[in-house]
Amino acid sequence: MSSPTVSIEGPTSTTSEGFLAAAKSGGCAPSSYGSSPTSPGDVDPAIWDKIKDHPCFSEEAHHYFARMHVAVAPACNVQCNYCNRKYDCANESRPGVVSEKLTPDQALRKVIAVANEVPQLSVLGIAGPGDACYDWEKTKATFDRVIREIPDIKLCVSTNGLVLPDHVAELAEMNVDHVTITINMVDPEVGAKIYPWIFYENRRYFGIEAARILHARQMLGLEMLSARGILTKINSVMIPGVNDQHLFEVNKMVKERGAFLHNVMPLISDPAHGTHYGLIGQRGPTAMEMMALQDRLEGGAKLMRHCRQCRADAVGLLGEDRGQEFTLDGIPDGVTYEAGKRQAYRQVVAHERRDHEAARSEAIGMVKATDSEKSLLVAVATKGGGRVNEHFGHAKEFQVYEVSPRGISLVGHRKVERYCLGGGGEDAILEGVIAALEGIHIVLCAKIGNRPKERLSRAGLRATDAYAHDYIETAVSALYAAEFGIRPLAATA
Ligand code: CLF
Ligand code: SF4
């Protein structure tokens, strides 16, 4: 086996020095209050140990670690009004997307191929299309095969919860310690507006009766998982006018039953997807409505605010999708697992994390020590490692940080179309980027040209590359200091 080559931004550079240099010179990251844990001090050490490499359950881990999904369990026992079964399960995945469906043997081949090439890989998830617990034999067969070959990969399951209680004991036996349940309601009257029917114990149920059964099974499944120490994330789809206000009750009830995180996701509704909601014109929330609801939910169950509603066959860090690099037809039959790259990468991350944690603590300490009442929303262009390291024109998303005397917190992200396609930027795309950055005060990036900077300025948006390659928290705290006349920190960790 040749010596492993790893980098914080991908599989191309070499040693830990190379990794650090790449992170500082190439391309982005976070910290928080109220949202998913970002440092060992935020949670019990045993829990931190479980989540520290899981990019969805720990916001901090999402700067370093990647997940992959395999679409092996397409059957479903529930109908959601935001789902068209031609596409992936919209409870955990981006609507309107069709994923490559695999048998358990094909899934094993794909996981090995990805593990050999993507050193950041830490989690294998089954997240649709369909329900991982209803299509249980395929889920189990896939996990059994993968864990035999790659024992240190974390297994993760997403489910609508209807038959979850029947499989909790097996999930525990298989060491699945991260489970997501989609819970959109705790009141069957609300549920009847979201679920037209369910299929349970060989019978179809409709309306309120269906929602009542689904609710009871979801609560039972959550309680059973909590009793076994399996960490649970609750996904709720925010549907304006249907369950947006009701999500306070959902948050309260799942917290009482031991949910670890609550992930409120926006409804994505498009008539072209052929869903009931799409066809009747039910709208999804705006980015600002989402943020406002999440802000009001602070103080209840901890919120996940870095979800990207990824595909059911997604591969890579949460903000990226490398799935197209690993389609089945490009993977040899006899592929075997080589652990070297992943092990080397973990050593590199352990080192980088110590530096980042020290920089984050210093930055947060500084903003908390101010007597300012002000807050800023900062959009950051980043490509991994927790640094301001992406060019404005290359960004496909901006991570949104709020900085205030309460601290520095990742509060969401804004997806955009890449502005610079080579040979200059497209004005129409830039207008779309400006619209996506509604409510943002300042944009941080590694590089920005005069033309987009001036256009942003005319729209009331400031942008700067003065903090290129700094840790995000360091950059954001320095910006806050400069903005409100407080003594700044040293610029780079
Ligand atoms: Fe996949 Fe889900 Fe596991 Fe993560 S995704 S099964 S918990 S490994 Fe993560 Fe993707 Fe959001 Fe899901 S960003 S859609 S929350
Ligand atoms: Fe669709 Fe998932 Fe709902 Fe099933 S549980 S109807 S696959 S969104």
XYZ file of C-alpha atoms and ligand atoms in Angstrom:
516
model
C 0.000 0.000 0.000
C 1.387 3.461 -0.863
C 1.660 5.953 1.992
C -1.634 7.744 2.620
C -2.166 11.305 1.439
C -4.634 13.385 3.382
C -5.716 16.992 3.646
C -8.405 18.809 5.560
C -9.994 19.852 2.268
C -9.741 16.639 0.333
C -7.626 13.636 -0.493
C -4.780 15.420 -2.250
C -2.160 16.848 0.123
C 0.265 14.928 2.336
C 1.185 15.273 6.012
C -0.260 17.128 8.963
C 1.884 20.114 7.957
C 0.429 19.866 4.469
C -3.018 19.633 5.943
C -2.585 22.740 8.031
C -1.031 24.655 5.183
C -3.873 23.647 2.898
C -6.442 24.731 5.450
C -4.763 28.094 5.955
C -4.232 28.792 2.297
C -7.079 27.370 0.393
C -10.480 27.797 0.941
C -13.384 27.987 5.480
C -15.863 27.188 9.427
C -17.997 27.893 13.190
C -19.038 28.053 17.066
C -22.256 28.549 19.291
C -24.970 29.043 21.929
C -28.128 26.989 22.088
C -27.404 24.948 18.986
C -25.660 21.609 18.450
C -22.562 21.052 20.597
C -19.334 22.615 19.339
C -16.810 21.725 22.014
C -16.139 18.994 24.595
C -17.265 21.340 27.382
C -20.765 21.569 25.909
C -21.807 18.004 26.797
C -21.041 15.005 28.982
C -17.674 13.417 27.915
C -19.328 10.101 26.991
C -21.732 11.901 24.675
C -18.973 14.036 23.186
C -17.115 10.826 22.394
C -20.146 9.586 20.441
C -20.748 12.766 18.488
C -17.306 14.239 17.949
C -16.856 12.632 14.544
C -20.494 12.848 13.429
C -20.984 15.805 11.066
C -24.721 16.118 11.722
C -24.815 15.586 15.505
C -21.900 17.960 16.159
C -21.626 21.282 14.395
C -17.896 21.319 15.072
C -17.425 17.903 13.464
C -19.052 19.067 10.255
C -15.964 21.090 9.425
C -13.834 17.958 9.409
C -15.926 14.845 8.831
C -18.079 13.528 6.021
C -21.111 11.314 5.749
C -22.269 9.103 2.953
C -25.713 7.738 2.312
C -26.653 4.554 0.503
C -30.135 4.291 -0.964
C -30.918 0.648 -0.150
C -34.411 0.774 1.429
C -36.919 2.265 -1.023
C -40.218 0.953 0.439
C -42.302 3.320 2.584
C -45.327 2.922 4.874
C -46.389 6.556 5.191
C -47.560 9.219 2.741
C -46.335 12.727 3.467
C -47.947 15.613 1.584
C -44.490 16.944 0.656
C -43.327 13.678 -0.920
C -43.575 12.222 -4.379
C -42.333 8.648 -4.258
C -40.688 9.018 -7.640
C -38.058 10.933 -5.673
C -36.064 10.521 -2.458
C -37.614 10.629 1.027
C -38.090 14.335 1.690
C -37.961 13.753 5.465
C -34.165 13.745 5.388
C -33.240 14.520 1.817
C -33.558 17.248 -0.720
C -36.907 16.905 -2.553
C -37.021 16.373 -6.300
C -33.862 14.239 -6.387
C -33.601 10.631 -7.560
C -30.772 8.630 -5.986
C -28.922 5.572 -7.228
C -30.689 2.594 -5.620
C -28.418 -0.220 -4.463
C -28.584 -3.762 -3.135
C -26.738 -4.355 0.165
C -23.807 -5.935 -1.743
C -23.603 -2.992 -4.112
C -23.800 -0.636 -1.142
C -20.832 -2.379 0.474
C -18.754 -1.932 -2.688
C -19.624 1.745 -2.816
C -18.852 2.370 0.881
C -15.430 0.727 0.505
C -14.656 2.767 -2.608
C -15.595 5.995 -0.822
C -13.692 5.086 2.375
C -10.556 4.501 0.275
C -10.829 7.899 -1.415
C -12.501 10.223 1.124
C -10.470 10.199 4.352
C -13.038 12.451 6.049
C -15.649 9.675 5.877
C -16.915 8.850 9.381
C -20.624 8.037 9.048
C -22.752 5.762 6.882
C -26.398 6.784 6.842
C -29.536 5.237 5.377
C -31.908 8.114 4.768
C -34.314 7.124 2.046
C -35.755 6.993 -0.465
C -38.304 5.112 1.592
C -38.090 4.187 5.257
C -35.026 2.446 6.667
C -37.027 0.711 9.415
C -39.935 -0.379 7.202
C -37.525 -1.822 4.607
C -35.639 -3.325 7.522
C -34.036 -6.457 6.015
C -32.134 -4.366 3.463
C -31.047 -1.833 6.074
C -29.800 -4.559 8.388
C -28.064 -6.525 5.636
C -26.231 -3.376 4.522
C -25.076 -2.422 8.011
C -23.982 -6.005 8.794
C -21.841 -6.153 5.671
C -20.263 -2.724 6.101
C -19.432 -3.010 9.791
C -17.607 -6.317 9.168
C -15.287 -4.556 6.698
C -14.992 -1.079 8.290
C -15.531 -1.545 12.028
C -14.951 2.084 13.005
C -17.582 3.638 10.725
C -20.586 5.093 12.540
C -24.001 3.812 11.485
C -26.870 6.255 11.239
C -30.544 5.739 10.426
C -33.362 8.080 9.498
C -36.983 6.987 9.835
C -40.554 8.242 9.909
C -40.866 6.291 13.181
C -43.967 4.205 12.442
C -42.262 0.817 12.894
C -39.215 2.127 14.756
C -40.248 0.535 18.101
C -40.070 -2.910 16.469
C -36.372 -2.439 15.653
C -34.901 -0.530 18.593
C -33.442 -3.661 20.189
C -31.725 -4.653 16.935
C -30.444 -1.118 16.373
C -28.870 -1.252 19.833
C -27.340 -4.675 19.099
C -25.841 -3.341 15.877
C -24.315 -0.385 17.760
C -26.348 2.140 15.808
C -26.062 5.059 18.195
C -27.491 7.856 16.026
C -31.109 7.784 14.877
C -33.204 10.494 13.260
C -37.006 10.502 13.529
C -39.053 12.914 11.454
C -41.683 14.378 13.769
C -43.771 17.127 12.238
C -46.576 17.174 14.796
C -47.650 16.027 18.228
C -51.318 16.834 17.652
C -53.175 14.453 15.298
C -55.361 17.355 14.082
C -52.212 18.979 12.710
C -50.923 15.594 11.557
C -54.005 15.004 9.415
C -52.997 18.044 7.346
C -49.553 16.544 6.692
C -50.184 12.790 6.345
C -53.155 11.614 4.222
C -52.547 7.978 5.149
C -50.263 5.419 6.775
C -49.928 1.660 6.247
C -49.642 -0.151 9.569
C -50.067 -3.811 10.552
C -51.419 -4.713 7.102
C -54.034 -1.972 7.109
C -54.289 1.480 5.646
C -55.381 4.239 8.015
C -56.458 7.731 6.968
C -56.693 11.252 8.418
C -56.734 11.807 12.155
C -56.718 8.103 12.963
C -53.541 7.670 10.889
C -51.876 10.679 12.541
C -52.851 9.444 16.017
C -51.172 6.072 15.424
C -48.096 7.661 13.867
C -47.737 10.080 16.795
C -48.032 7.312 19.393
C -45.445 5.172 17.603
C -43.023 8.088 17.191
C -43.193 8.934 20.899
C -42.761 5.293 21.882
C -39.780 4.874 19.543
C -38.138 8.028 20.886
C -38.612 6.924 24.488
C -37.176 3.474 23.726
C -34.105 4.944 22.042
C -33.510 7.392 24.893
C -33.799 4.562 27.430
C -30.991 2.734 25.602
C -28.734 5.782 25.351
C -29.071 5.983 21.552
C -28.764 9.611 20.473
C -31.767 10.935 18.608
C -32.195 13.840 16.272
C -35.716 14.988 15.464
C -36.292 16.396 12.003
C -39.310 18.650 11.559
C -40.341 20.099 8.232
C -41.509 23.693 8.754
C -44.736 24.161 6.779
C -45.971 27.761 7.057
C -49.577 27.958 8.197
C -49.712 24.214 8.909
C -47.224 23.405 11.684
C -44.886 26.397 12.079
C -46.374 27.580 15.389
C -47.018 23.987 16.440
C -43.273 23.217 16.308
C -42.898 24.800 19.783
C -45.015 21.974 21.174
C -43.050 19.438 19.152
C -39.774 20.845 20.498
C -41.043 20.686 24.088
C -42.419 17.166 23.827
C -39.354 15.651 22.164
C -37.083 17.347 24.689
C -39.082 15.802 27.529
C -38.535 12.402 25.905
C -34.770 12.774 25.663
C -34.207 14.001 22.088
C -30.617 15.120 21.641
C -31.178 17.584 18.784
C -34.055 19.195 16.947
C -33.507 19.978 13.267
C -36.166 22.271 11.801
C -35.940 22.130 8.011
C -37.743 24.314 5.481
C -40.451 22.787 3.329
C -39.218 22.777 -0.260
C -42.314 22.861 -2.400
C -42.247 22.962 -6.182
C -45.172 22.100 -8.488
C -42.648 20.366 -10.774
C -42.027 17.783 -8.039
C -45.640 16.659 -8.272
C -46.223 16.572 -4.494
C -49.594 17.398 -2.953
C -48.192 20.561 -1.381
C -46.446 21.514 -4.618
C -49.646 21.119 -6.597
C -51.857 23.095 -4.189
C -49.324 25.941 -3.947
C -48.324 25.412 -0.317
C -45.244 27.595 0.093
C -42.100 26.909 2.078
C -40.644 29.423 4.562
C -38.174 32.140 3.560
C -34.651 32.038 5.001
C -35.557 34.862 7.382
C -38.744 33.087 8.547
C -36.699 29.950 9.230
C -34.150 31.882 11.246
C -36.829 33.729 13.197
C -38.533 30.466 14.164
C -35.242 28.839 15.139
C -34.332 31.876 17.238
C -37.652 31.621 19.062
C -37.079 27.896 19.673
C -33.776 28.596 21.471
C -33.932 27.424 25.068
C -35.819 24.222 24.314
C -34.319 21.068 22.790
C -30.951 21.935 21.265
C -31.216 22.933 17.638
C -29.267 21.648 14.671
C -28.704 24.645 12.401
C -26.176 23.283 9.944
C -28.341 20.746 8.061
C -28.027 20.873 4.267
C -31.002 18.614 3.364
C -28.649 16.356 1.489
C -29.410 13.683 -1.107
C -30.239 10.093 -0.184
C -27.015 9.075 -1.969
C -24.905 12.051 -0.823
C -21.151 11.660 -0.297
C -18.748 14.141 1.338
C -18.733 17.056 3.779
C -22.232 18.401 4.429
C -21.895 21.402 2.146
C -20.610 19.346 -0.780
C -21.816 16.332 -2.697
C -19.282 14.076 -4.342
C -21.827 11.353 -5.132
C -21.270 11.578 -8.871
C -17.617 10.540 -8.393
C -18.724 7.203 -6.969
C -21.415 5.765 -9.178
C -21.520 1.980 -9.218
C -20.354 1.557 -12.801
C -17.003 3.164 -11.903
C -16.268 0.880 -8.921
C -14.399 -2.418 -9.517
C -16.056 -5.635 -8.299
C -13.209 -6.761 -6.059
C -12.522 -3.440 -4.300
C -10.983 -3.959 -0.836
C -10.812 -1.562 2.094
C -7.541 0.226 2.931
C -7.642 1.941 6.313
C -4.484 4.070 5.978
C -5.904 7.336 4.656
C -8.733 7.557 7.144
C -6.409 6.801 10.061
C -3.863 9.404 8.944
C -6.579 11.995 8.504
C -7.843 11.474 12.048
C -4.412 12.230 13.472
C -4.301 15.429 11.457
C -7.744 16.471 12.652
C -6.861 15.813 16.300
C -3.981 18.271 15.986
C -5.948 20.913 14.090
C -8.858 20.699 16.494
C -6.699 21.691 19.460
C -5.612 24.874 17.684
C -9.120 25.642 16.497
C -10.654 25.090 19.927
C -8.145 27.486 21.519
C -8.844 30.122 18.863
C -12.610 29.686 19.202
C -12.528 30.025 23.010
C -10.433 33.167 22.778
C -12.725 34.710 20.167
C -15.926 33.883 22.035
C -14.431 35.105 25.315
C -13.648 38.432 23.679
C -17.120 39.076 22.302
C -18.748 37.969 25.560
C -16.573 40.397 27.481
C -17.866 43.394 25.558
C -20.518 45.712 26.875
C -21.981 46.070 23.396
C -25.648 45.286 22.891
C -25.199 44.880 19.150
C -25.337 41.772 16.994
C -24.104 41.129 13.471
C -25.038 38.510 10.888
C -21.933 37.505 8.957
C -21.986 35.310 5.838
C -18.785 33.290 5.413
C -17.435 31.664 2.272
C -15.647 28.497 3.366
C -14.597 25.168 1.977
C -13.716 23.318 5.174
C -11.484 23.284 8.226
C -13.309 26.097 9.997
C -11.596 28.882 8.070
C -12.502 31.804 5.801
C -10.977 30.120 2.782
C -13.293 30.256 -0.250
C -13.398 32.904 -2.963
C -16.647 34.861 -3.191
C -17.130 33.864 -6.817
C -16.562 30.145 -6.126
C -18.944 29.818 -3.196
C -21.989 27.599 -3.621
C -23.142 28.428 -0.108
C -22.381 30.881 2.671
C -22.393 29.834 6.310
C -24.205 32.397 8.443
C -22.802 33.323 11.836
C -24.399 35.531 14.431
C -22.017 37.425 16.697
C -23.286 39.240 19.756
C -22.383 39.530 23.439
C -23.930 36.055 23.800
C -21.101 34.592 21.706
C -20.547 33.442 18.129
C -22.950 30.959 16.659
C -23.578 29.276 13.327
C -27.240 30.031 12.659
C -27.739 28.682 9.151
C -26.504 28.734 5.610
C -27.587 30.269 2.318
C -27.288 28.262 -0.872
C -26.290 30.252 -3.957
C -25.397 29.634 -7.545
C -21.646 29.879 -8.189
C -21.109 33.439 -9.451
C -17.776 33.056 -11.217
C -17.859 30.449 -13.948
C -14.424 31.327 -15.365
C -13.834 34.389 -17.497
C -15.774 36.727 -15.224
C -18.982 36.655 -13.246
C -22.563 36.629 -14.475
C -24.649 39.649 -13.443
C -27.890 37.681 -13.269
C -26.275 35.152 -10.926
C -24.897 37.945 -8.755
C -28.414 39.333 -8.331
C -29.498 35.894 -7.106
C -26.594 35.791 -4.627
C -27.551 39.224 -3.295
C -31.162 38.127 -2.875
C -30.040 34.955 -1.022
C -28.015 37.097 1.395
C -31.062 38.998 2.648
C -30.568 40.272 6.196
C -26.770 39.717 6.196
C -24.582 42.615 7.382
C -21.121 41.587 6.173
C -19.696 38.915 3.836
C -16.310 37.327 4.614
C -14.394 35.506 1.913
C -10.842 34.661 0.871
C -10.962 36.887 -2.217
C -13.448 39.167 -3.924
C -13.087 41.337 -7.044
C -13.958 45.036 -7.236
C -16.980 44.565 -9.498
C -18.982 42.209 -7.265
C -17.853 44.151 -4.201
C -19.238 47.391 -5.609
C -22.482 45.745 -6.677
C -22.910 44.257 -3.206
C -22.190 47.634 -1.694
C -24.922 49.260 -3.794
C -27.310 46.640 -2.386
C -26.262 47.589 1.157
C -24.001 44.561 1.677
C -20.394 44.937 2.734
C -17.849 42.283 1.691
C -14.209 41.881 2.705
C -11.311 39.493 2.128
C -9.259 41.082 4.897
C -9.619 37.973 7.090
C -8.698 35.418 4.427
C -7.684 32.018 5.870
C -8.319 32.960 9.512
C -10.428 30.722 11.682
C -13.997 31.857 11.284
C -14.506 32.735 14.933
C -11.242 34.695 15.019
C -12.269 36.617 11.915
C -15.799 37.243 13.138
C -14.625 38.463 16.556
C -12.068 40.802 14.957
C -14.786 42.142 12.692
C -17.071 42.691 15.670
C -14.285 44.480 17.495
C -13.563 46.724 14.518
C -17.243 47.426 14.004
C -17.985 48.444 17.562
C -14.620 49.819 18.642
C -13.505 46.984 20.901
C -9.892 45.846 21.186
C -9.359 43.166 18.485
C -7.722 39.754 18.837
C -4.612 38.760 16.899
C -5.815 37.940 13.413
C -4.611 34.367 12.799
C -4.490 31.365 15.125
Fe -27.263 11.106 7.068
Fe -29.079 12.135 8.546
Fe -27.378 10.459 9.582
Fe -26.613 12.871 8.887
S -27.782 13.530 7.031
S -28.860 9.956 8.064
S -28.077 12.357 10.505
S -25.577 10.973 8.393
Fe -27.351 15.577 8.193
Fe -27.993 15.597 5.676
Fe -29.253 17.235 7.340
Fe -29.649 14.656 7.424
S -27.108 17.289 6.802
S -30.152 15.948 5.732
S -29.268 16.006 9.154
Fe -41.851 10.157 1.311
Fe -40.158 9.755 3.318
Fe -42.688 10.581 3.818
Fe -42.188 8.060 2.957
S -41.566 8.958 4.946
S -43.788 9.466 2.195
S -40.482 8.370 1.521
S -41.094 11.753 2.761
